[in-house]
mmCIF file with all atom_site columns, C-alpha atoms in Angstrom:
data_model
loop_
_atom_site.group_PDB
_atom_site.id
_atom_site.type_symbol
_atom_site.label_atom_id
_atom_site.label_alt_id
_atom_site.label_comp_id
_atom_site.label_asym_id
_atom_site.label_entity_id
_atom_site.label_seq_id
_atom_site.pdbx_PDB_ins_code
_atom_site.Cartn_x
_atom_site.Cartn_y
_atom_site.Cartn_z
_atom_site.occupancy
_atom_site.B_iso_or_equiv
_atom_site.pdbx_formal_charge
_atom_site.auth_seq_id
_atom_site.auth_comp_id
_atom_site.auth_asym_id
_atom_site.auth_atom_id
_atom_site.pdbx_PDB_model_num
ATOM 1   C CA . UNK A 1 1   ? 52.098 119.462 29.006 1.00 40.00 ? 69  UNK A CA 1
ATOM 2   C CA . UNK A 1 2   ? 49.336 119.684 26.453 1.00 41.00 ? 70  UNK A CA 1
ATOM 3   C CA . UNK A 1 3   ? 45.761 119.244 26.641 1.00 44.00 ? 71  UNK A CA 1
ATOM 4   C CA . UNK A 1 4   ? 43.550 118.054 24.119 1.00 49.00 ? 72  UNK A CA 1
ATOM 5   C CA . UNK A 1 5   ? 44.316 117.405 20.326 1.00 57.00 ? 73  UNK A CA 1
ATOM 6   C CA . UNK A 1 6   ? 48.093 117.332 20.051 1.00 69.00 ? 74  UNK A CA 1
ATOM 7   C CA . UNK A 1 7   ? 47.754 118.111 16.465 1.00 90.00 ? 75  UNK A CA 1
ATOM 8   C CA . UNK A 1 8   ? 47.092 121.818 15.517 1.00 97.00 ? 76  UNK A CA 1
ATOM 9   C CA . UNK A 1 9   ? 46.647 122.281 11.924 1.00 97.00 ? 77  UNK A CA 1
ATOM 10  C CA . UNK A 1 10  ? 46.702 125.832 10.206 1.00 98.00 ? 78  UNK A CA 1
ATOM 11  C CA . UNK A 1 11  ? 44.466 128.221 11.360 1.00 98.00 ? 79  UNK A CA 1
ATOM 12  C CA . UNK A 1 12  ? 43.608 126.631 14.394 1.00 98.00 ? 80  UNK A CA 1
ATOM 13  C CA . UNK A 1 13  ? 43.072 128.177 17.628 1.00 98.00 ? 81  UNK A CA 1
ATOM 14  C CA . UNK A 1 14  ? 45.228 127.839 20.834 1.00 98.00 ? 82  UNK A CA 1
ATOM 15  C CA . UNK A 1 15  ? 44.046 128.322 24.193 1.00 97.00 ? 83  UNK A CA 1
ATOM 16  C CA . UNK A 1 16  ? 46.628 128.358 26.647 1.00 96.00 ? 84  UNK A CA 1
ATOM 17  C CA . UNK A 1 17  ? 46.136 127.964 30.409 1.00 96.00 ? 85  UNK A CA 1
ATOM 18  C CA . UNK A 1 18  ? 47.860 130.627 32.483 1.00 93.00 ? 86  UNK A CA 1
ATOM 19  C CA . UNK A 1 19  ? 47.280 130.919 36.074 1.00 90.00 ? 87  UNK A CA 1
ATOM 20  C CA . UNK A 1 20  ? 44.486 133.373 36.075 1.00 87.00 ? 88  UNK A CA 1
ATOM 21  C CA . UNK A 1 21  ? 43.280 134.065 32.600 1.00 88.00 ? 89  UNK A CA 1
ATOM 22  C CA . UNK A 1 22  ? 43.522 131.915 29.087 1.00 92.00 ? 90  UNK A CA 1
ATOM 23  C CA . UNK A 1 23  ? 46.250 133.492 26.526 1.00 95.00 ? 91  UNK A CA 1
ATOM 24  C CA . UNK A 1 24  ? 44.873 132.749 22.585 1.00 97.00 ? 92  UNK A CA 1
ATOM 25  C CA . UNK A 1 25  ? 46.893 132.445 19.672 1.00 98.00 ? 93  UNK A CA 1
ATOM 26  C CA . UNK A 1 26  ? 46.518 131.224 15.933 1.00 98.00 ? 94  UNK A CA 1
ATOM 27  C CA . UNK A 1 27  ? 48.427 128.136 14.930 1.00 98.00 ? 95  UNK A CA 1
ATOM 28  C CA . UNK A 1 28  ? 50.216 129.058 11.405 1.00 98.00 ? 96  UNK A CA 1
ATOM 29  C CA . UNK A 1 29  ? 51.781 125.949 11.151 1.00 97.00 ? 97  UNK A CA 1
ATOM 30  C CA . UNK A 1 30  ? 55.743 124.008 11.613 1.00 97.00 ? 98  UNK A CA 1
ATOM 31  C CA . UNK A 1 31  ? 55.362 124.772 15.681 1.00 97.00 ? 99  UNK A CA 1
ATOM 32  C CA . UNK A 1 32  ? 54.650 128.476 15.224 1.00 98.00 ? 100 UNK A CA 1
ATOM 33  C CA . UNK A 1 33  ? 51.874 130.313 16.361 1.00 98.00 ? 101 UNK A CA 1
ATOM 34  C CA . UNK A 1 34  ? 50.811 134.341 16.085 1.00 98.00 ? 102 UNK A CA 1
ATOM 35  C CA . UNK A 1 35  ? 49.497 136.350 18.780 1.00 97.00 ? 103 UNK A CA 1
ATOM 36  C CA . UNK A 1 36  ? 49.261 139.722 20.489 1.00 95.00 ? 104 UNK A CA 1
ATOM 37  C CA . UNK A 1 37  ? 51.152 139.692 23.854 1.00 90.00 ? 105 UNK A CA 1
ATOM 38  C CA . UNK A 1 38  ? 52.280 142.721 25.755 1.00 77.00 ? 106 UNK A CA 1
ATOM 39  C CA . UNK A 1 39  ? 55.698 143.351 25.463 1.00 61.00 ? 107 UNK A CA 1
ATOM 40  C CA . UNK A 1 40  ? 56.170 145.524 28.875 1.00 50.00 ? 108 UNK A CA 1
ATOM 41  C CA . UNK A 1 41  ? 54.556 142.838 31.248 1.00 44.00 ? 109 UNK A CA 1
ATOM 42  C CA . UNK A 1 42  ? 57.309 141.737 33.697 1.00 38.00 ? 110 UNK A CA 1
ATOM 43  C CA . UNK A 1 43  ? 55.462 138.444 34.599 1.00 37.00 ? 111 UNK A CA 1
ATOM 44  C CA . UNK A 1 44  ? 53.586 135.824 32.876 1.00 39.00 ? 112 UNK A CA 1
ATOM 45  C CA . UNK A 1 45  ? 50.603 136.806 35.107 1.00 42.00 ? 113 UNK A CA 1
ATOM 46  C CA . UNK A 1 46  ? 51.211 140.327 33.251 1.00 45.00 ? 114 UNK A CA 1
ATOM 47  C CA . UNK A 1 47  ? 51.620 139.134 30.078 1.00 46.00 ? 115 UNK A CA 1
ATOM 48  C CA . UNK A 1 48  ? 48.276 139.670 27.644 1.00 45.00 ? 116 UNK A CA 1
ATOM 49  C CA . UNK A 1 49  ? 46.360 140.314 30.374 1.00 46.00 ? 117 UNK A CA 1
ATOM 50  C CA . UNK A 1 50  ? 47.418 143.456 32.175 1.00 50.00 ? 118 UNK A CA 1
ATOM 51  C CA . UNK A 1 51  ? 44.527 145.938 32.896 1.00 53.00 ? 119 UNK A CA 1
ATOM 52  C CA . UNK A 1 52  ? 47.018 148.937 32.060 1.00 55.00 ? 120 UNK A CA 1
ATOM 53  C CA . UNK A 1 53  ? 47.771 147.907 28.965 1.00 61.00 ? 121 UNK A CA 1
ATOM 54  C CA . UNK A 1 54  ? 46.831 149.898 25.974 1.00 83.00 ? 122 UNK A CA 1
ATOM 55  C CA . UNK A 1 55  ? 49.585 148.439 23.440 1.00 87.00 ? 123 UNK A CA 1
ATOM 56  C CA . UNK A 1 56  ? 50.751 145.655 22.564 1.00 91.00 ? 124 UNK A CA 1
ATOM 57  C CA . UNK A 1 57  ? 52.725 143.895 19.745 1.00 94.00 ? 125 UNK A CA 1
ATOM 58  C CA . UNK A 1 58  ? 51.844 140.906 17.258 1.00 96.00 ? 126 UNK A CA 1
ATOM 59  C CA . UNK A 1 59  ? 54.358 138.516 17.693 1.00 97.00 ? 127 UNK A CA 1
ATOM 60  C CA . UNK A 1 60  ? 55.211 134.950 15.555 1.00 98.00 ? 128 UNK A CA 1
ATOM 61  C CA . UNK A 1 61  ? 56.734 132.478 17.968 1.00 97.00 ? 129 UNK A CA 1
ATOM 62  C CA . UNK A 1 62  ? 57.041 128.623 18.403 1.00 98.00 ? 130 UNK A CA 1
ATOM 63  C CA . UNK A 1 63  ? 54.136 127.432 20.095 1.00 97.00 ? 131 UNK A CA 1
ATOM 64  C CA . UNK A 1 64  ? 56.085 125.584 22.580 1.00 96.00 ? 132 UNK A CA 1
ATOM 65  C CA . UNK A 1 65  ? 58.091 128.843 23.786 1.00 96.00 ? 133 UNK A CA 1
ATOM 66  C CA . UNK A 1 66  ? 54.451 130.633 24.077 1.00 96.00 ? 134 UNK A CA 1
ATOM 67  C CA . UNK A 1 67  ? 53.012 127.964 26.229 1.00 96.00 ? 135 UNK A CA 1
ATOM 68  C CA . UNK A 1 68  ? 56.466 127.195 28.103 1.00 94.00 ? 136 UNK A CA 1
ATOM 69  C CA . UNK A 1 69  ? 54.826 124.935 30.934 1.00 94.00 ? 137 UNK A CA 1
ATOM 70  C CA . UNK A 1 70  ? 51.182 125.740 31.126 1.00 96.00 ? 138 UNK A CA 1
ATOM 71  C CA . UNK A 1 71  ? 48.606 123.641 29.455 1.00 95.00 ? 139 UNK A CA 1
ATOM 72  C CA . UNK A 1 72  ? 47.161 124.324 26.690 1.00 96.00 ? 140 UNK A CA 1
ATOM 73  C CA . UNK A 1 73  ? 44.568 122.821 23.719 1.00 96.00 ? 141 UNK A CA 1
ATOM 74  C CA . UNK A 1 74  ? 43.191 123.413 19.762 1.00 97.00 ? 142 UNK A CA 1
ATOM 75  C CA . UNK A 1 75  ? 40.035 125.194 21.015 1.00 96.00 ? 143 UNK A CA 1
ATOM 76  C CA . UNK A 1 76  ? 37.958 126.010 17.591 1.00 97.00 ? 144 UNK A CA 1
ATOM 77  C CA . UNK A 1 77  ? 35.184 127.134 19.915 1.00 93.00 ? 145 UNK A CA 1
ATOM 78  C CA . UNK A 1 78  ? 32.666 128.648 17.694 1.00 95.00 ? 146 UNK A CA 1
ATOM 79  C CA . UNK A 1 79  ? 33.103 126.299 14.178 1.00 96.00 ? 147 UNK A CA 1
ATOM 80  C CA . UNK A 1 80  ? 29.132 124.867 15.404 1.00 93.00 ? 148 UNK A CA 1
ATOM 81  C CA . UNK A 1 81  ? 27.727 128.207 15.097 1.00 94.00 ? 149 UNK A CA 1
ATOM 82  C CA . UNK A 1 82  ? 29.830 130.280 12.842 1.00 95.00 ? 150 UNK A CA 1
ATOM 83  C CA . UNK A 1 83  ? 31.881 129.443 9.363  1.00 96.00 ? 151 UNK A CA 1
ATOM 84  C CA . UNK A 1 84  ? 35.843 129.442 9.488  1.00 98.00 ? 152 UNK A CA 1
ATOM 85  C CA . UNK A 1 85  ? 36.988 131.465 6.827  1.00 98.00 ? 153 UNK A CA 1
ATOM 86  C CA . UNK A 1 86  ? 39.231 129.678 4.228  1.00 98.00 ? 154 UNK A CA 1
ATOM 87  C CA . UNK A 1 87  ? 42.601 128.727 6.082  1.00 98.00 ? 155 UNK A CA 1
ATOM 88  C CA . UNK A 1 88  ? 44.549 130.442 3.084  1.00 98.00 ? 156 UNK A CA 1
ATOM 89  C CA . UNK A 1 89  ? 43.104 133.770 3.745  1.00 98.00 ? 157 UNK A CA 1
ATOM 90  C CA . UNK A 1 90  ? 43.482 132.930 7.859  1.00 98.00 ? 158 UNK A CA 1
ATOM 91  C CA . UNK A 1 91  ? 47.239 132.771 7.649  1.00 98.00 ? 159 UNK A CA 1
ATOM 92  C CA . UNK A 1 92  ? 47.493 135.711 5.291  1.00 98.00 ? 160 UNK A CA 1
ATOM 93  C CA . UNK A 1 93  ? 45.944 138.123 7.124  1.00 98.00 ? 161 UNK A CA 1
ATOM 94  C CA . UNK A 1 94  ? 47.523 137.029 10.542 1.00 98.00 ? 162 UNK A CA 1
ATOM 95  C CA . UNK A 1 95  ? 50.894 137.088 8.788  1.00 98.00 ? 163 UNK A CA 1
ATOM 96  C CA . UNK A 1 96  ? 50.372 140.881 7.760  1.00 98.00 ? 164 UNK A CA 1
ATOM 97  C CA . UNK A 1 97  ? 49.758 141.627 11.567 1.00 97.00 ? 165 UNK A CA 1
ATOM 98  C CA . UNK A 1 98  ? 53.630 140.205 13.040 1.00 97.00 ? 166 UNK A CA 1
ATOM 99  C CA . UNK A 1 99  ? 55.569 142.918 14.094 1.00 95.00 ? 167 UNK A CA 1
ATOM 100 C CA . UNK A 1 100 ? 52.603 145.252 14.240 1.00 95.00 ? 168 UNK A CA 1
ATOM 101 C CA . UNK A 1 101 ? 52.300 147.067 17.271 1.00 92.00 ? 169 UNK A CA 1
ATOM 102 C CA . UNK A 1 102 ? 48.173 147.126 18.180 1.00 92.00 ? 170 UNK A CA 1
ATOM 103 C CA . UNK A 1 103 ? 46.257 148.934 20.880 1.00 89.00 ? 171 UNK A CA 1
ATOM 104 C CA . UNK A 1 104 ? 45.250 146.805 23.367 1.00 88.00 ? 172 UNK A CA 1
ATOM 105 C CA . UNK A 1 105 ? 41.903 147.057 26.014 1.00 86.00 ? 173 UNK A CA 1
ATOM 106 C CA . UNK A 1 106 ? 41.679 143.569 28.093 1.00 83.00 ? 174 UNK A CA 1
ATOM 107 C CA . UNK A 1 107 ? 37.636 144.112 27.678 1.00 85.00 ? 175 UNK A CA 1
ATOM 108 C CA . UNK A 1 108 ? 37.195 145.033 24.208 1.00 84.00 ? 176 UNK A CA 1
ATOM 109 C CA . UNK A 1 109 ? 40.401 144.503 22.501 1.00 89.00 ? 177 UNK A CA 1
ATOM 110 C CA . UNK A 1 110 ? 42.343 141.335 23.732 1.00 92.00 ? 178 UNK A CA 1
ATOM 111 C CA . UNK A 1 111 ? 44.121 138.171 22.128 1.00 94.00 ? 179 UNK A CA 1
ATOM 112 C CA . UNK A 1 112 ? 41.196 136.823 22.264 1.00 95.00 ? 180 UNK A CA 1
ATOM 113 C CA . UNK A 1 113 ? 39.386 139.136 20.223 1.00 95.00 ? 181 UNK A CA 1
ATOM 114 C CA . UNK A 1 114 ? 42.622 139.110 17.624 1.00 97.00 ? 182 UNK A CA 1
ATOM 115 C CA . UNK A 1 115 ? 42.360 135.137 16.814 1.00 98.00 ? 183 UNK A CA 1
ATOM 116 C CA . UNK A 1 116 ? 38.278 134.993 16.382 1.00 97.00 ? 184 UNK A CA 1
ATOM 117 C CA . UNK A 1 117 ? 38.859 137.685 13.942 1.00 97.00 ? 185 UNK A CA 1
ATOM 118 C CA . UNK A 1 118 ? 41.186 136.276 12.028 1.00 98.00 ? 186 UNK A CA 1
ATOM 119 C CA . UNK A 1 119 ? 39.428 132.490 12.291 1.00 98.00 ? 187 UNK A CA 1
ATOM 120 C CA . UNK A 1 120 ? 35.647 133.694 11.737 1.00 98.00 ? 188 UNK A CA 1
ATOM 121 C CA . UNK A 1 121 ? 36.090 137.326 10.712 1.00 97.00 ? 189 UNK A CA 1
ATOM 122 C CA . UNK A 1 122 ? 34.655 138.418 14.010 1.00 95.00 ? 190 UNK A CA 1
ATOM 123 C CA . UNK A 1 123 ? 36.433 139.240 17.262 1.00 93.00 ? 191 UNK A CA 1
ATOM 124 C CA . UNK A 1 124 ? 34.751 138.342 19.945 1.00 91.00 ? 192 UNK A CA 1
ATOM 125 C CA . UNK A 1 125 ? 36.536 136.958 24.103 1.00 91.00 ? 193 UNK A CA 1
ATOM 126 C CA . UNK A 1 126 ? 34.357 134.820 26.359 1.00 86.00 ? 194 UNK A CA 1
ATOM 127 C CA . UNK A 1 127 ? 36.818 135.823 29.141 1.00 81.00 ? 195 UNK A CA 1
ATOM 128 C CA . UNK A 1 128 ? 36.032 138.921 28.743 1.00 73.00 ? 196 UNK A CA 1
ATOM 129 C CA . UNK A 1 129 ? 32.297 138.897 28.312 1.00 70.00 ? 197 UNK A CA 1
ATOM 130 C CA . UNK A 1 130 ? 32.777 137.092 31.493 1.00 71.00 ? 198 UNK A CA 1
ATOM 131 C CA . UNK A 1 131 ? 34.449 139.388 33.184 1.00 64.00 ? 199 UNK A CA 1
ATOM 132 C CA . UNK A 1 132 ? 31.821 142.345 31.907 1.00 57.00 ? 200 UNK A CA 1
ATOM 133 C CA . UNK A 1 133 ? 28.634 140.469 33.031 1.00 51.00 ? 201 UNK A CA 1
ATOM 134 C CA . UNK A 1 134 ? 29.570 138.739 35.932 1.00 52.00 ? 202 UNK A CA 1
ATOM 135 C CA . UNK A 1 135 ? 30.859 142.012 37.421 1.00 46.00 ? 203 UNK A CA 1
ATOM 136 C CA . UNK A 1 136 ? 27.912 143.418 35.677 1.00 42.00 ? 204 UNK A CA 1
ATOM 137 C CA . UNK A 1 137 ? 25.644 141.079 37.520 1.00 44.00 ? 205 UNK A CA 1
ATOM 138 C CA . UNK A 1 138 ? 27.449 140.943 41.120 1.00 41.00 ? 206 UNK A CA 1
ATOM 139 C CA . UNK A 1 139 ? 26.638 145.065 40.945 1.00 41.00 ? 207 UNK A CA 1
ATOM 140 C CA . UNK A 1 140 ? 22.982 144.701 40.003 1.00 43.00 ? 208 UNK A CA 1
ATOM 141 C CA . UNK A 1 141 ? 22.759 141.709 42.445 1.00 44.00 ? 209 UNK A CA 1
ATOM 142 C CA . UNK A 1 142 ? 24.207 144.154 45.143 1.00 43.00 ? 210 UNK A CA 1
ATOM 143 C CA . UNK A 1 143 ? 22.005 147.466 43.915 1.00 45.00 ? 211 UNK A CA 1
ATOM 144 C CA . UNK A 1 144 ? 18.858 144.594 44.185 1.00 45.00 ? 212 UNK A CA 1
ATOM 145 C CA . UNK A 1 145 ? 19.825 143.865 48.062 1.00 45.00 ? 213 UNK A CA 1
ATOM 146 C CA . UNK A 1 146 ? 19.902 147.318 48.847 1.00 47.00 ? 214 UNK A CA 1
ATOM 147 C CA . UNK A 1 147 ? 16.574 148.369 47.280 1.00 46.00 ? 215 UNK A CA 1
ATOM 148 C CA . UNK A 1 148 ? 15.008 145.584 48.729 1.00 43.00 ? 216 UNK A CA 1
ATOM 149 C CA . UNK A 1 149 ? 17.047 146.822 52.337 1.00 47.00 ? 217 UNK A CA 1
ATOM 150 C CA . UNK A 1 150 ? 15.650 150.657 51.862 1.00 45.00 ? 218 UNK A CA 1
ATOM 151 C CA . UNK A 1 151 ? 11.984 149.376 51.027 1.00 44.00 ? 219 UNK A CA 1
ATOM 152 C CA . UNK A 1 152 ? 11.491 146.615 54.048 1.00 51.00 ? 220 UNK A CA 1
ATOM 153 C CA . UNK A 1 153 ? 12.727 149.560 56.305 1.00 48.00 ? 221 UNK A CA 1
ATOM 154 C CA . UNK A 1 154 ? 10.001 152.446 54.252 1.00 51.00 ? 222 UNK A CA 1
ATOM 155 C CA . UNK A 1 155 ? 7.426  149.472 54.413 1.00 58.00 ? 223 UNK A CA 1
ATOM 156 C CA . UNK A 1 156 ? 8.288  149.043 58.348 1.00 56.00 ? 224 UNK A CA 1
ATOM 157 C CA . UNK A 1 157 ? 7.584  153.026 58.949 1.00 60.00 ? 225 UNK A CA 1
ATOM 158 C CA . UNK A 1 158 ? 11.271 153.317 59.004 1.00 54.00 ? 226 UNK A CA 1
ATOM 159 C CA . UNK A 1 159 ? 12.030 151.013 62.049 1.00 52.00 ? 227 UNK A CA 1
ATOM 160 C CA . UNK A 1 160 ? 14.251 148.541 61.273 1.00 45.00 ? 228 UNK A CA 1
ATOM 161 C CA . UNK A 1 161 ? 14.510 145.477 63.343 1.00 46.00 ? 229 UNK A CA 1
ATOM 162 C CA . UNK A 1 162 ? 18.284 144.959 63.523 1.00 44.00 ? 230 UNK A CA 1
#
């Protein structure tokens, strides 16, 4: 079931809803799309997302095979603040990628990262930005409580009322 514009053009982005991360891929037009996915996962929770990954292999596929039953929507998230480079040049350079075998880091290197490359000549993943400073911030949040723990029990003359 689809979500959003039903009506990718060329060079579009798809976000696809999988149970516990979004899969991206680049819509090249007549139902396909191109995207890295990770040819070893097992599962569909495995697939593009699997933390042990290191490889993984640009594929060209019919969108509607990619997204199988999940939802999924033309998310051009950063055209506001950055320039789409010229569609032409978008489906070029993603065409010279299928087949490729890629390395692969779910932090720094994702499908994510491979579509806002070729789209605005940058790679960059929300997700995993996400992922980075919200664990990122539960640590320091954690480091903060314990600090603040070891000086209320110096500032007490080490007795602690608990």
């Amino acid at each position: 079931m689809a979500e959003g514009r039903r009506d990718p053009q060329p060079g579009d982005l798809i976000e696809i809803f999988r149970p516990l991360y979004q899969h991206w891929a680049l819509y090249v037009g007549d139902g396909y799309v191109i995207h890295v996915t990770d040819e070893e996962a097992s599962s569909i929770f495995l697939s593009s997302s699997s933390i042990s990954a290191t490889r993984a292999k640009v594929k060209m596929e019919l969108l509607k095979d990619v997204v199988k039953n999940d939802n999924w929507r033309v998310n051009n998230k950063f055209d506001r603040s950055r320039t789409p480079r010229p569609v032409k040049e978008i489906i070029r350079d993603a065409e010279q990628w299928i087949g490729k075998e890629v390395s692969y880091d779910v932090l720094k290197k994702n499908c994510e990262h491979f579509v806002t490359m070729l789209r605005y000549g940058k790679g960059v993943s929300e997700q995993a930005e996400k992922a980075v400073f919200g664990g990122a911030t539960a640590l320091l949040g954690t480091a903060l409580l314990g600090a603040l723990a070891v000086l209320r029990v110096a500032l007490s003359g080490g007795k602690s009322k608990i």
